[in-house]
Amino acid sequence: MPEHGHGLPTQPEATEYLGDGKYLIEGLKFSMPGWWVIKFNIASGSQQDIAVFNLLLKE
Ligand SMILES: [Cu+2]
């Protein structure tokens, strides 16, 4: 949470490839509502990339 300077209370990870470019991400647990920035570090072989999503979580 950029406004609070803290992250998730968990360590999410990709646990399964579902096919067609989709992955199952488990362990996402939000501790509070508000603005979250979700950042995925993606690696395959020698290549790396980052995908960033803004998320507004409402109560
Ligand atoms: Cu917070």
PDB file of N, CA and C and ligand atoms in Angstrom, residues 1 4 6 32 36, ligand 1:
ATOM      1  N   MET A   1       0.865  -1.189   0.000  1.00  0.00           N
ATOM      2  CA  MET A   1       0.000   0.000   0.000  1.00  0.00           C
ATOM      3  C   MET A   1       0.898   1.234   0.000  1.00  0.00           C
ATOM      4  N   HIS A   4       0.549   3.739   2.825  1.00  0.00           N
ATOM      5  CA  HIS A   4       0.857   3.288   4.181  1.00  0.00           C
ATOM      6  C   HIS A   4       2.273   2.741   4.327  1.00  0.00           C
ATOM      7  N   HIS A   6       3.337  -0.306   3.560  1.00  0.00           N
ATOM      8  CA  HIS A   6       3.442  -1.726   3.917  1.00  0.00           C
ATOM      9  C   HIS A   6       2.927  -2.604   2.789  1.00  0.00           C
ATOM     10  N   MET A  32      -6.312  -4.958   4.631  1.00  0.00           N
ATOM     11  CA  MET A  32      -7.202  -3.812   4.810  1.00  0.00           C
ATOM     12  C   MET A  32      -7.670  -3.310   3.453  1.00  0.00           C
ATOM     13  N   TRP A  36      -4.016  -0.561  -3.352  1.00  0.00           N
ATOM     14  CA  TRP A  36      -2.918  -1.526  -3.361  1.00  0.00           C
ATOM     15  C   TRP A  36      -2.253  -1.509  -4.728  1.00  0.00           C
TER      16      TRP A  36
HETATM   17 CU    CU B   1      -2.459  -0.172   4.615  1.00  0.00          CU
END
